Structures are given as C-alpha cells and as structure tokens.
PDB file of C-alpha atoms and ligand atoms in Angstrom:
ATOM      1  CA  ASN A 508      75.912 102.336  84.291  1.00 56.00           C
ATOM      2  CA  SER A 509      73.130 102.385  86.820  1.00 67.00           C
ATOM      3  CA  GLU A 510      72.954  98.586  86.867  1.00 89.00           C
ATOM      4  CA  LEU A 511      76.234  98.607  88.835  1.00 93.00           C
ATOM      5  CA  ILE A 512      74.639 100.331  91.846  1.00 94.00           C
ATOM      6  CA  HIS A 513      71.481  99.553  93.763  1.00 95.00           C
ATOM      7  CA  SER A 514      70.064 100.959  96.952  1.00 96.00           C
ATOM      8  CA  TYR A 515      69.367  99.193 100.263  1.00 97.00           C
ATOM      9  CA  LYS A 516      67.711 101.084 103.147  1.00 96.00           C
ATOM     10  CA  GLY A 517      68.569 104.304 101.354  1.00 96.00           C
ATOM     11  CA  VAL A 518      72.303 103.513 100.999  1.00 97.00           C
ATOM     12  CA  PRO A 519      73.837 102.909  97.522  1.00 97.00           C
ATOM     13  CA  PHE A 520      75.616  99.545  97.240  1.00 96.00           C
ATOM     14  CA  PRO A 521      77.537  97.984  94.374  1.00 94.00           C
ATOM     15  CA  THR A 522      75.447  95.192  92.793  1.00 92.00           C
ATOM     16  CA  ARG A 523      78.290  92.833  93.729  1.00 89.00           C
ATOM     17  CA  VAL A 524      76.729  93.082  97.169  1.00 92.00           C
ATOM     18  CA  SER A 525      73.403  91.348  96.712  1.00 91.00           C
ATOM     19  CA  ILE A 526      70.217  92.516  98.416  1.00 93.00           C
ATOM     20  CA  ASN A 527      69.767  88.912  99.453  1.00 92.00           C
ATOM     21  CA  GLN A 528      73.078  89.006 101.260  1.00 92.00           C
ATOM     22  CA  LEU A 529      72.221  92.277 102.994  1.00 94.00           C
ATOM     23  CA  ASN A 530      68.924  90.778 104.123  1.00 95.00           C
ATOM     24  CA  SER A 531      70.726  87.684 105.431  1.00 93.00           C
ATOM     25  CA  LEU A 532      73.408  89.372 107.505  1.00 94.00           C
ATOM     26  CA  ASP A 533      71.804  88.490 110.832  1.00 93.00           C
ATOM     27  CA  ALA A 534      72.521  84.821 110.073  1.00 92.00           C
ATOM     28  CA  PHE A 535      76.204  85.610 110.677  1.00 93.00           C
ATOM     29  CA  GLU A 536      77.524  83.788 113.743  1.00 94.00           C
ATOM     30  CA  ALA A 537      80.022  86.020 115.499  1.00 95.00           C
ATOM     31  CA  ARG A 538      82.722  84.748 117.857  1.00 96.00           C
ATOM     32  CA  GLU A 539      84.255  86.584 120.783  1.00 94.00           C
ATOM     33  CA  ASP A 540      87.674  86.623 119.162  1.00 95.00           C
ATOM     34  CA  ASP A 541      86.436  88.103 115.878  1.00 97.00           C
ATOM     35  CA  LEU A 542      87.888  91.454 114.851  1.00 97.00           C
ATOM     36  CA  LEU A 543      85.701  93.591 112.662  1.00 97.00           C
ATOM     37  CA  LEU A 544      87.728  95.872 110.386  1.00 97.00           C
ATOM     38  CA  VAL A 545      85.442  98.727 109.421  1.00 98.00           C
ATOM     39  CA  SER A 546      86.056 101.496 106.971  1.00 98.00           C
ATOM     40  CA  TYR A 547      84.346 103.800 104.542  1.00 98.00           C
ATOM     41  CA  PRO A 548      85.690 102.814 101.098  1.00 97.00           C
ATOM     42  CA  LYS A 549      89.115 104.176 100.122  1.00 97.00           C
ATOM     43  CA  SER A 550      90.205 104.866 103.681  1.00 98.00           C
ATOM     44  CA  GLY A 551      93.019 102.297 103.815  1.00 97.00           C
ATOM     45  CA  THR A 552      91.265  98.944 104.221  1.00 96.00           C
ATOM     46  CA  HIS A 553      93.936  96.969 102.357  1.00 95.00           C
ATOM     47  CA  TRP A 554      96.645  98.711 104.335  1.00 97.00           C
ATOM     48  CA  LEU A 555      95.083  97.752 107.664  1.00 98.00           C
ATOM     49  CA  VAL A 556      94.635  94.158 106.525  1.00 96.00           C
ATOM     50  CA  GLU A 557      98.316  93.974 105.678  1.00 95.00           C
ATOM     51  CA  ILE A 558      99.301  95.493 109.026  1.00 97.00           C
ATOM     52  CA  LEU A 559      97.079  93.043 110.929  1.00 97.00           C
ATOM     53  CA  LYS A 560      98.327  90.047 108.952  1.00 95.00           C
ATOM     54  CA  ASN A 561     101.953  90.941 109.634  1.00 96.00           C
ATOM     55  CA  LEU A 562     101.188  91.734 113.259  1.00 96.00           C
ATOM     56  CA  TYR A 563      99.543  88.379 113.987  1.00 95.00           C
ATOM     57  CA  HIS A 564     102.255  86.527 112.087  1.00 93.00           C
ATOM     58  CA  CYS A 565     105.018  87.971 114.220  1.00 92.00           C
ATOM     59  CA  THR A 566     103.154  87.420 117.503  1.00 88.00           C
ATOM     60  CA  SER A 567     100.537  84.712 117.939  1.00 73.00           C
ATOM     61  CA  GLY A 568     101.090  83.324 114.472  1.00 80.00           C
ATOM     62  CA  GLN A 569      97.553  82.441 113.548  1.00 89.00           C
ATOM     63  CA  VAL A 570      94.944  84.642 111.842  1.00 94.00           C
ATOM     64  CA  THR A 571      92.346  84.299 109.102  1.00 94.00           C
ATOM     65  CA  ILE A 572      91.542  87.214 106.878  1.00 93.00           C
ATOM     66  CA  ALA A 573      87.912  86.603 105.971  1.00 93.00           C
ATOM     67  CA  PRO A 574      86.069  87.966 102.944  1.00 91.00           C
ATOM     68  CA  PRO A 575      83.977  91.090 103.610  1.00 93.00           C
ATOM     69  CA  LEU A 576      80.766  90.490 105.538  1.00 92.00           C
ATOM     70  CA  GLU A 577      78.527  91.907 102.835  1.00 92.00           C
ATOM     71  CA  PHE A 578      80.322  90.373  99.856  1.00 86.00           C
ATOM     72  CA  GLN A 579      78.287  88.527  97.240  1.00 75.00           C
ATOM     73  CA  ASP A 580      75.467  86.285  98.479  1.00 79.00           C
ATOM     74  CA  PRO A 581      74.284  84.322 101.525  1.00 82.00           C
ATOM     75  CA  SER A 582      76.542  81.327 100.686  1.00 82.00           C
ATOM     76  CA  LYS A 583      79.458  83.490 101.905  1.00 81.00           C
ATOM     77  CA  ILE A 584      77.981  83.571 105.399  1.00 84.00           C
ATOM     78  CA  CYS A 585      78.161  79.765 105.503  1.00 83.00           C
ATOM     79  CA  GLU A 586      81.767  79.877 104.308  1.00 85.00           C
ATOM     80  CA  LEU A 587      82.655  82.235 107.137  1.00 89.00           C
ATOM     81  CA  ARG A 588      81.368  79.653 109.606  1.00 89.00           C
ATOM     82  CA  ASN A 589      84.131  77.249 108.641  1.00 90.00           C
ATOM     83  CA  LEU A 590      87.056  79.617 108.956  1.00 92.00           C
ATOM     84  CA  PRO A 591      89.447  79.131 111.876  1.00 94.00           C
ATOM     85  CA  GLY A 592      89.858  82.006 114.350  1.00 92.00           C
ATOM     86  CA  PRO A 593      90.895  84.571 115.144  1.00 95.00           C
ATOM     87  CA  ARG A 594      89.075  85.994 112.144  1.00 96.00           C
ATOM     88  CA  VAL A 595      89.639  89.518 110.812  1.00 96.00           C
ATOM     89  CA  ILE A 596      86.418  90.416 109.040  1.00 96.00           C
ATOM     90  CA  PRO A 597      86.472  93.492 106.845  1.00 96.00           C
ATOM     91  CA  THR A 598      83.347  95.474 106.074  1.00 97.00           C
ATOM     92  CA  HIS A 599      82.246  98.864 104.771  1.00 97.00           C
ATOM     93  CA  LEU A 600      78.806  98.550 106.349  1.00 97.00           C
ATOM     94  CA  PRO A 601      77.304 101.436 108.316  1.00 97.00           C
ATOM     95  CA  GLN A 602      76.845 100.482 111.969  1.00 96.00           C
ATOM     96  CA  ASN A 603      73.054  99.964 111.853  1.00 95.00           C
ATOM     97  CA  MET A 604      73.443  97.199 109.274  1.00 96.00           C
ATOM     98  CA  VAL A 605      75.984  95.141 111.137  1.00 95.00           C
ATOM     99  CA  PRO A 606      74.823  91.616 112.185  1.00 94.00           C
ATOM    100  CA  ARG A 607      73.208  91.432 115.589  1.00 93.00           C
ATOM    101  CA  GLN A 608      75.768  89.008 117.028  1.00 94.00           C
ATOM    102  CA  VAL A 609      78.668  91.368 116.421  1.00 92.00           C
ATOM    103  CA  ARG A 610      77.026  93.529 119.065  1.00 87.00           C
ATOM    104  CA  SER A 611      75.888  90.794 121.443  1.00 90.00           C
ATOM    105  CA  LYS A 612      79.314  89.088 121.434  1.00 91.00           C
ATOM    106  CA  ASP A 613      81.161  92.349 122.080  1.00 90.00           C
ATOM    107  CA  CYS A 614      83.490  91.809 119.136  1.00 95.00           C
ATOM    108  CA  LYS A 615      86.395  94.202 118.876  1.00 96.00           C
ATOM    109  CA  VAL A 616      86.240  96.741 116.070  1.00 97.00           C
ATOM    110  CA  ILE A 617      88.937  98.765 114.318  1.00 98.00           C
ATOM    111  CA  TYR A 618      87.557 101.708 112.354  1.00 97.00           C
ATOM    112  CA  VAL A 619      89.851 103.451 109.889  1.00 97.00           C
ATOM    113  CA  ILE A 620      89.276 107.149 109.247  1.00 97.00           C
ATOM    114  CA  ARG A 621      90.814 109.131 106.413  1.00 96.00           C
ATOM    115  CA  ASN A 622      90.543 112.796 105.545  1.00 95.00           C
ATOM    116  CA  PRO A 623      87.311 112.835 103.505  1.00 95.00           C
ATOM    117  CA  LYS A 624      88.848 115.105 100.856  1.00 95.00           C
ATOM    118  CA  ASP A 625      91.568 112.545 100.142  1.00 96.00           C
ATOM    119  CA  THR A 626      88.987 109.791 100.366  1.00 97.00           C
ATOM    120  CA  ALA A 627      86.841 111.544  97.741  1.00 97.00           C
ATOM    121  CA  VAL A 628      89.830 111.935  95.394  1.00 97.00           C
ATOM    122  CA  SER A 629      90.831 108.315  95.873  1.00 97.00           C
ATOM    123  CA  MET A 630      87.264 107.180  95.189  1.00 97.00           C
ATOM    124  CA  PHE A 631      87.008 109.341  92.097  1.00 97.00           C
ATOM    125  CA  HIS A 632      90.016 107.592  90.528  1.00 95.00           C
ATOM    126  CA  TYR A 633      88.723 104.251  91.706  1.00 95.00           C
ATOM    127  CA  TYR A 634      85.374 104.827  89.989  1.00 94.00           C
ATOM    128  CA  GLN A 635      87.281 105.203  86.682  1.00 93.00           C
ATOM    129  CA  GLN A 636      89.341 102.045  87.143  1.00 92.00           C
ATOM    130  CA  ASN A 637      86.984  99.650  88.800  1.00 93.00           C
ATOM    131  CA  PRO A 638      84.701  97.758  86.352  1.00 91.00           C
ATOM    132  CA  HIS A 639      82.232  97.167  89.217  1.00 91.00           C
ATOM    133  CA  LEU A 640      81.617 100.908  89.595  1.00 93.00           C
ATOM    134  CA  PRO A 641      80.107 103.436  87.173  1.00 93.00           C
ATOM    135  CA  THR A 642      82.497 105.743  85.368  1.00 92.00           C
ATOM    136  CA  VAL A 643      82.159 109.403  86.252  1.00 95.00           C
ATOM    137  CA  HIS A 644      84.472 111.322  83.930  1.00 93.00           C
ATOM    138  CA  LYS A 645      84.502 114.727  85.548  1.00 97.00           C
ATOM    139  CA  TRP A 646      85.918 115.393  89.029  1.00 98.00           C
ATOM    140  CA  SER A 647      83.343 118.154  89.680  1.00 98.00           C
ATOM    141  CA  THR A 648      80.480 115.730  88.867  1.00 97.00           C
ATOM    142  CA  PHE A 649      81.940 113.110  91.138  1.00 97.00           C
ATOM    143  CA  LEU A 650      82.459 115.582  93.968  1.00 98.00           C
ATOM    144  CA  ASP A 651      78.787 116.585  93.788  1.00 97.00           C
ATOM    145  CA  LEU A 652      77.782 112.932  94.101  1.00 97.00           C
ATOM    146  CA  PHE A 653      80.167 112.425  97.030  1.00 98.00           C
ATOM    147  CA  LEU A 654      78.795 115.471  98.844  1.00 97.00           C
ATOM    148  CA  LYS A 655      75.245 114.284  98.350  1.00 96.00           C
ATOM    149  CA  GLY A 656      76.151 110.819  99.631  1.00 97.00           C
ATOM    150  CA  GLU A 657      75.210 109.345  96.274  1.00 96.00           C
ATOM    151  CA  VAL A 658      78.304 107.155  96.020  1.00 97.00           C
ATOM    152  CA  VAL A 659      78.779 103.575  97.171  1.00 97.00           C
ATOM    153  CA  TYR A 660      78.153 103.208 100.919  1.00 97.00           C
ATOM    154  CA  GLY A 661      76.551 106.650 101.077  1.00 98.00           C
ATOM    155  CA  SER A 662      77.659 109.726 102.985  1.00 97.00           C
ATOM    156  CA  TRP A 663      81.175 109.734 104.486  1.00 97.00           C
ATOM    157  CA  ILE A 664      80.183 111.666 107.587  1.00 96.00           C
ATOM    158  CA  ASP A 665      76.987 109.645 108.220  1.00 97.00           C
ATOM    159  CA  HIS A 666      79.083 106.473 108.064  1.00 97.00           C
ATOM    160  CA  LEU A 667      81.577 107.804 110.600  1.00 97.00           C
ATOM    161  CA  LEU A 668      78.833 109.150 112.883  1.00 96.00           C
ATOM    162  CA  SER A 669      77.041 105.785 112.829  1.00 96.00           C
ATOM    163  CA  TRP A 670      80.162 104.140 114.280  1.00 96.00           C
ATOM    164  CA  GLU A 671      81.195 106.964 116.556  1.00 95.00           C
ATOM    165  CA  ARG A 672      77.763 107.010 118.237  1.00 93.00           C
ATOM    166  CA  ALA A 673      77.317 103.252 118.431  1.00 89.00           C
ATOM    167  CA  GLU A 674      76.985 101.526 121.808  1.00 79.00           C
ATOM    168  CA  THR A 675      79.818  99.221 120.736  1.00 73.00           C
ATOM    169  CA  ASN A 676      82.008 102.298 120.655  1.00 74.00           C
ATOM    170  CA  GLU A 677      83.988 101.171 123.747  1.00 83.00           C
ATOM    171  CA  ASN A 678      85.201  98.116 121.895  1.00 93.00           C
ATOM    172  CA  THR A 679      86.304 100.230 118.960  1.00 96.00           C
ATOM    173  CA  LEU A 680      89.740 101.531 118.161  1.00 97.00           C
ATOM    174  CA  PHE A 681      89.528 104.497 115.777  1.00 96.00           C
ATOM    175  CA  VAL A 682      92.666 104.814 113.675  1.00 96.00           C
ATOM    176  CA  TYR A 683      93.490 107.694 111.362  1.00 96.00           C
ATOM    177  CA  TYR A 684      95.106 107.012 108.000  1.00 96.00           C
ATOM    178  CA  GLU A 685      97.139 110.213 108.463  1.00 94.00           C
ATOM    179  CA  SER A 686      98.509 109.027 111.796  1.00 94.00           C
ATOM    180  CA  LEU A 687      99.618 105.765 110.273  1.00 96.00           C
ATOM    181  CA  LYS A 688     101.430 107.742 107.592  1.00 95.00           C
ATOM    182  CA  LYS A 689     103.145 109.845 110.257  1.00 94.00           C
ATOM    183  CA  ASP A 690     104.403 107.103 112.548  1.00 96.00           C
ATOM    184  CA  LEU A 691     103.414 103.585 111.569  1.00 97.00           C
ATOM    185  CA  PRO A 692     105.526 101.661 114.151  1.00 98.00           C
ATOM    186  CA  LYS A 693     103.871 103.646 116.975  1.00 97.00           C
ATOM    187  CA  TYR A 694     100.376 102.727 115.757  1.00 97.00           C
ATOM    188  CA  VAL A 695     101.340  99.130 115.142  1.00 98.00           C
ATOM    189  CA  GLN A 696     102.086  99.026 118.869  1.00 97.00           C
ATOM    190  CA  GLU A 697      98.800 100.725 119.700  1.00 97.00           C
ATOM    191  CA  ILE A 698      96.855  98.242 117.525  1.00 98.00           C
ATOM    192  CA  SER A 699      98.811  95.431 119.048  1.00 97.00           C
ATOM    193  CA  SER A 700      97.926  96.368 122.629  1.00 96.00           C
ATOM    194  CA  PHE A 701      94.286  96.927 121.656  1.00 97.00           C
ATOM    195  CA  LEU A 702      94.236  93.338 120.436  1.00 96.00           C
ATOM    196  CA  GLY A 703      95.991  92.028 123.528  1.00 94.00           C
ATOM    197  CA  LEU A 704      99.087  91.066 121.555  1.00 94.00           C
ATOM    198  CA  SER A 705     102.551  92.164 122.416  1.00 92.00           C
ATOM    199  CA  VAL A 706     105.243  93.304 120.009  1.00 95.00           C
ATOM    200  CA  THR A 707     108.721  94.547 120.622  1.00 96.00           C
ATOM    201  CA  GLU A 708     109.773  97.877 119.089  1.00 96.00           C
ATOM    202  CA  GLU A 709     111.801  95.987 116.532  1.00 97.00           C
ATOM    203  CA  GLN A 710     108.896  93.799 115.553  1.00 97.00           C
ATOM    204  CA  ALA A 711     106.656  96.857 115.198  1.00 97.00           C
ATOM    205  CA  ARG A 712     109.219  98.421 112.893  1.00 97.00           C
ATOM    206  CA  GLU A 713     109.365  95.225 110.848  1.00 97.00           C
ATOM    207  CA  VAL A 714     105.555  95.085 110.550  1.00 97.00           C
ATOM    208  CA  ALA A 715     105.560  98.732 109.462  1.00 98.00           C
ATOM    209  CA  LYS A 716     108.221  98.048 106.855  1.00 97.00           C
ATOM    210  CA  ARG A 717     106.382  95.081 105.377  1.00 96.00           C
ATOM    211  CA  SER A 718     103.190  97.130 105.248  1.00 97.00           C
ATOM    212  CA  SER A 719     104.628 100.208 103.537  1.00 97.00           C
ATOM    213  CA  PHE A 720     102.967 101.498 100.389  1.00 97.00           C
ATOM    214  CA  ARG A 721     106.063 100.709  98.341  1.00 96.00           C
ATOM    215  CA  GLU A 722     106.401  97.135  99.546  1.00 95.00           C
ATOM    216  CA  MET A 723     102.728  96.406  99.092  1.00 94.00           C
ATOM    217  CA  LYS A 724     102.637  97.912  95.617  1.00 93.00           C
ATOM    218  CA  GLU A 725     105.753  96.066  94.523  1.00 92.00           C
ATOM    219  CA  ARG A 726     104.413  92.776  95.849  1.00 89.00           C
ATOM    220  CA  VAL A 727     101.234  93.206  93.844  1.00 88.00           C
ATOM    221  CA  GLU A 728     103.235  94.084  90.729  1.00 86.00           C
ATOM    222  CA  ARG A 729     105.359  90.981  91.138  1.00 85.00           C
ATOM    223  CA  GLU A 730     102.134  88.963  91.223  1.00 78.00           C
ATOM    224  CA  LYS A 731     101.044  90.506  87.927  1.00 67.00           C
ATOM    225  CA  GLN A 732     101.782  87.325  86.034  1.00 62.00           C
ATOM    226  CA  ARG A 733      98.675  85.912  87.731  1.00 64.00           C
ATOM    227  CA  GLU A 734      96.522  88.151  85.568  1.00 63.00           C
ATOM    228  CA  ARG A 735      93.247  87.049  87.023  1.00 68.00           C
ATOM    229  CA  PRO A 736      92.213  88.525  90.373  1.00 66.00           C
ATOM    230  CA  ASP A 737      91.955  85.965  93.105  1.00 67.00           C
ATOM    231  CA  PRO A 738      88.463  86.197  94.702  1.00 66.00           C
ATOM    232  CA  THR A 739      89.666  84.339  97.823  1.00 68.00           C
ATOM    233  CA  ASN A 740      91.894  87.330  98.446  1.00 75.00           C
ATOM    234  CA  THR A 741      89.055  89.837  98.590  1.00 86.00           C
ATOM    235  CA  VAL A 742      89.093  92.231 101.514  1.00 86.00           C
ATOM    236  CA  CYS A 743      86.816  94.918 100.083  1.00 87.00           C
ATOM    237  CA  ALA A 744      83.431  94.202  98.546  1.00 86.00           C
ATOM    238  CA  LEU A 745      84.206  96.578  95.698  1.00 89.00           C
ATOM    239  CA  THR A 746      87.055  94.603  94.139  1.00 86.00           C
ATOM    240  CA  SER A 747      89.071  91.391  94.197  1.00 84.00           C
ATOM    241  CA  ASP A 748      91.750  93.034  92.090  1.00 86.00           C
ATOM    242  CA  ARG A 749      94.586  94.430  94.169  1.00 84.00           C
ATOM    243  CA  LYS A 750      96.157  96.114  91.178  1.00 85.00           C
ATOM    244  CA  LEU A 751      93.448  98.790  91.447  1.00 89.00           C
ATOM    245  CA  ILE A 752      94.365  99.732  94.996  1.00 90.00           C
ATOM    246  CA  PHE A 753      97.855 101.167  95.083  1.00 92.00           C
ATOM    247  CA  ARG A 754      97.509 104.541  93.405  1.00 94.00           C
ATOM    248  CA  LYS A 755      99.459 107.208  95.379  1.00 97.00           C
ATOM    249  CA  GLY A 756      99.054 106.307  99.023  1.00 97.00           C
ATOM    250  CA  ALA A 757      99.612 109.971  99.981  1.00 96.00           C
ATOM    251  CA  VAL A 758      98.242 112.520 102.400  1.00 95.00           C
ATOM    252  CA  GLY A 759      96.929 115.761 100.894  1.00 93.00           C
ATOM    253  CA  ASP A 760      96.403 114.735  97.253  1.00 96.00           C
ATOM    254  CA  TRP A 761      93.077 116.611  97.475  1.00 95.00           C
ATOM    255  CA  LYS A 762      95.038 119.837  96.963  1.00 95.00           C
ATOM    256  CA  ASN A 763      95.789 118.695  93.430  1.00 97.00           C
ATOM    257  CA  HIS A 764      92.107 118.282  92.688  1.00 97.00           C
ATOM    258  CA  PHE A 765      89.964 120.736  94.673  1.00 96.00           C
ATOM    259  CA  THR A 766      89.522 124.300  93.463  1.00 97.00           C
ATOM    260  CA  ALA A 767      89.190 126.943  96.222  1.00 96.00           C
ATOM    261  CA  GLU A 768      85.489 127.059  95.492  1.00 97.00           C
ATOM    262  CA  GLN A 769      85.065 123.313  95.741  1.00 96.00           C
ATOM    263  CA  ASN A 770      86.915 123.355  99.021  1.00 94.00           C
ATOM    264  CA  ALA A 771      84.598 126.047 100.372  1.00 94.00           C
ATOM    265  CA  THR A 772      81.495 124.128  99.195  1.00 95.00           C
ATOM    266  CA  PHE A 773      82.855 120.938 100.746  1.00 94.00           C
ATOM    267  CA  GLU A 774      83.342 122.558 104.110  1.00 89.00           C
ATOM    268  CA  ALA A 775      80.064 124.494 103.967  1.00 91.00           C
ATOM    269  CA  LEU A 776      78.090 121.321 103.309  1.00 92.00           C
ATOM    270  CA  LEU A 777      79.844 119.055 105.815  1.00 90.00           C
ATOM    271  CA  GLN A 778      80.944 121.497 108.515  1.00 86.00           C
ATOM    272  CA  ASP A 779      77.935 121.234 110.802  1.00 88.00           C
ATOM    273  CA  LYS A 780      78.048 117.486 110.933  1.00 90.00           C
ATOM    274  CA  ILE A 781      81.812 117.510 111.223  1.00 89.00           C
ATOM    275  CA  ASN A 782      81.651 119.864 114.184  1.00 88.00           C
ATOM    276  CA  SER A 783      79.197 117.480 115.840  1.00 91.00           C
ATOM    277  CA  SER A 784      81.726 114.648 115.555  1.00 92.00           C
ATOM    278  CA  GLU A 785      84.709 114.578 117.866  1.00 90.00           C
ATOM    279  CA  LEU A 786      86.459 112.194 115.549  1.00 92.00           C
ATOM    280  CA  ALA A 787      85.840 114.113 112.336  1.00 91.00           C
ATOM    281  CA  SER A 788      86.930 117.380 113.898  1.00 88.00           C
ATOM    282  CA  CYS A 789      90.306 115.800 114.531  1.00 85.00           C
ATOM    283  CA  VAL A 790      91.005 115.114 110.863  1.00 83.00           C
ATOM    284  CA  ASP A 791      94.091 117.217 110.098  1.00 64.00           C
ATOM    285  CA  SER A 792      92.592 119.407 107.437  1.00 62.00           C
ATOM    286  CA  PHE A 793      89.838 120.608 109.726  1.00 59.00           C
ATOM    287  CA  LEU A 794      92.424 121.709 112.205  1.00 53.00           C
ATOM    288  CA  GLY A 795      94.073 123.610 109.378  1.00 55.00           C
ATOM    289  CA  LEU A 796      97.180 121.468 109.588  1.00 49.00           C
ATOM    290  CA  SER A 797      97.324 120.141 106.060  1.00 48.00           C
TER     291      SER A 797
HETATM  292  P1  A3P B1491      94.973 106.494  97.026  1.00 72.09           P
HETATM  293  O1  A3P B1491      93.918 106.227  95.951  1.00 72.09           O
HETATM  294  O2  A3P B1491      94.869 107.908  97.550  1.00 72.09           O
HETATM  295  O3  A3P B1491      96.335 106.152  96.565  1.00 72.09           O
HETATM  296  P2  A3P B1491      91.164 100.947 100.414  1.00 72.09           P
HETATM  297  O4  A3P B1491      92.116  99.885 100.685  1.00 72.09           O
HETATM  298  O5  A3P B1491      90.209 101.220 101.530  1.00 72.09           O
HETATM  299  O6  A3P B1491      90.451 100.734  99.112  1.00 72.09           O
HETATM  300  O7  A3P B1491      91.973 102.323 100.285  1.00 72.09           O
HETATM  301  C1  A3P B1491      92.809 102.552  99.180  1.00 72.09           C
HETATM  302  C2  A3P B1491      93.706 103.738  99.454  1.00 72.09           C
HETATM  303  O8  A3P B1491      94.680 103.355 100.433  1.00 72.09           O
HETATM  304  C3  A3P B1491      94.480 104.147  98.202  1.00 72.09           C
HETATM  305  O9  A3P B1491      94.640 105.564  98.269  1.00 72.09           O
HETATM  306  C4  A3P B1491      95.781 103.394  98.415  1.00 72.09           C
HETATM  307  O10 A3P B1491      96.870 103.877  97.687  1.00 72.09           O
HETATM  308  C5  A3P B1491      95.976 103.581  99.906  1.00 72.09           C
HETATM  309  N1  A3P B1491      96.931 102.615 100.459  1.00 72.09           N
HETATM  310  C6  A3P B1491      96.943 101.260 100.318  1.00 72.09           C
HETATM  311  N2  A3P B1491      98.004 100.737 100.955  1.00 72.09           N
HETATM  312  C7  A3P B1491      98.678 101.759 101.510  1.00 72.09           C
HETATM  313  C8  A3P B1491      99.869 101.840 102.285  1.00 72.09           C
HETATM  314  N3  A3P B1491     100.604 100.783 102.605  1.00 72.09           N
HETATM  315  N4  A3P B1491     100.258 103.059 102.697  1.00 72.09           N
HETATM  316  C9  A3P B1491      99.548 104.174 102.410  1.00 72.09           C
HETATM  317  N5  A3P B1491      98.417 104.156 101.669  1.00 72.09           N
HETATM  318  C10 A3P B1491      97.986 102.964 101.212  1.00 72.09           C
END
C-alpha cells in the first residue's frame, strides 16, 4: 500500500497530491478577498464548506468553492486563476508550505480544530474506506501511526502549532468542531462577522439547519444515483467522494475506541506539546469536560 503515500519535506502526503504540485505552490496568485479554509484531515472540512456556502448564499450571494490548493498537479493552479471571487480555498497544508502570496496579501484564514482523539478515530475509519489511503486493519496499529505523525499530513499537534504560531495568526479565526456541535447558529454569526458579512438570527439558524449532519448526509444519499464522484466537487485532497465523509458526526466517539491504556499513552505522548499550545489546551477533553 505504500505507493499511496509519499513524503514531502518530511510530511506524508497522499500520492493524489503530486510532488510537482507541492513544488509549484508559490505560483498560486492570491487575492485579498480569498478565504483559506485550513484543517488537519477529518476535522470537519466538508462541514465548514457547507456552512460557508450557505452563509454566502443568504448574504452576499456570490462565492466560489475552489478545489484544495494542493490537489493533483500544477494545472490546478492555473484553473484557480480563472475562478470568480470571493474564493473559498480549502487546504490541509501545514503553515510553512502555504503559498507566499497568501501571506503577503493578508488573506483571511479559518482554521478548524477538532479533538485529536475523535480526529484519530475518524481518520482510522477513513483509512479503511478511502481507496486513496492504505488500509490499516487494527485500531491499535493505526493509533501508533497517528501518534508518531506517520499518517497523511503528519502530526496533528505540529499542524495546529504551525498555524497557531504563524505571523498570519491575526487574520485567522480558529473554530472548534465541538463548539459548532454545541451551538451552530452562534458560530455561524461569529464566522459571518469575521468575514464582514451580516446575518440575522433567523438566517443564522437557517444556515445551521441546512448544514446539519443529517441534512448533509441525506443530501449525499439522494445523490447516490450519480455513482461516480464528481471531481469538480472536491474540497479535500484525500477524496472527491462525499459518500465517504458522513460517518457519525459525533463528539466523543473516541471513548468507543480507546482503551484506558491507549488514552494514557496518547496524553503522555502529546501532553507537553498540548500544554505549549493555548488552542490545544482548550480542546474539551484536555479540560476533562468530555
Ligand atoms: P466522523 O468520521 O467522526 O463521523 P472532513 O470533512 O475534514 O473529512 O471531516 C469529516 C468528519 O466530519 C466526519 O467525522 C464527518 O462525519 C464529520 N462531519 C461532516 N459533516 C458534519 C456535520 N454537518 N456535522 C457534524 N459532523 C460532520
């Protein structure tokens, strides 16, 4: 299965992301009204895209959801050039790999954070289902890989730290998956003001409703007749197939997977770095809340 993953600057990438593309990222021409949607895989990328799409539609009307920055090969960078703005550009890239112009043009960034334990569980299932990723049959084997950062896009905490410590940090809104689960309309409003849009409470509730796990899952199931995934609909470099995304959409599923020992190992290995991160220390489980 090793032909599905290759390494670039020490970070494992799916081979769907070509080395050529990664080397060409600086050719990307950013615009001031671009929004970069950043996440470590399995943190809620598709959810955020849906929220943003619905939010723009009920306010300014116009938005383009672009393919991920690092997807495929350098021809994609030319395609991006022709898309009308404002563009929402998803990416799972660590901060040091982001195209230079994203920094020089002060583009806004939304970074989605999810409890790494739930992220690991979500990624484990995804590895089984996604033909672009190797299959790892045992949870304990997968967890070891996750803790060593030997999964696609590398270490969860290093990814978060790269964005938390970036100079562009002031232009970044950090959003927790768990907060969205708790009170989506409230965070729709927060995202909306960050983007300089304005929504009424009722509109925020409507956006939240249209972006709920159930509605999104049902919509994808209704589209099942179109058996073939639509590559123009790709928002994550790991798949163009939305049917692989909507598994449980829950907070705390890690408790159904981690043994007490695995939980202790997880915290022992990540705790120091987590303590050094203001954002990671706020994840519910580290506050003992979940
Ligand atoms: P689970 O595997 O835990 O169900 P990404 O889009 O970054 O690949 O993240 C996928 C995860 O987000 C999956 O987690 C998926 O179910 C969850 N997700 C997608 N849409 C969601 C929604 N509307 N509400 C809550 N979770 C959602």
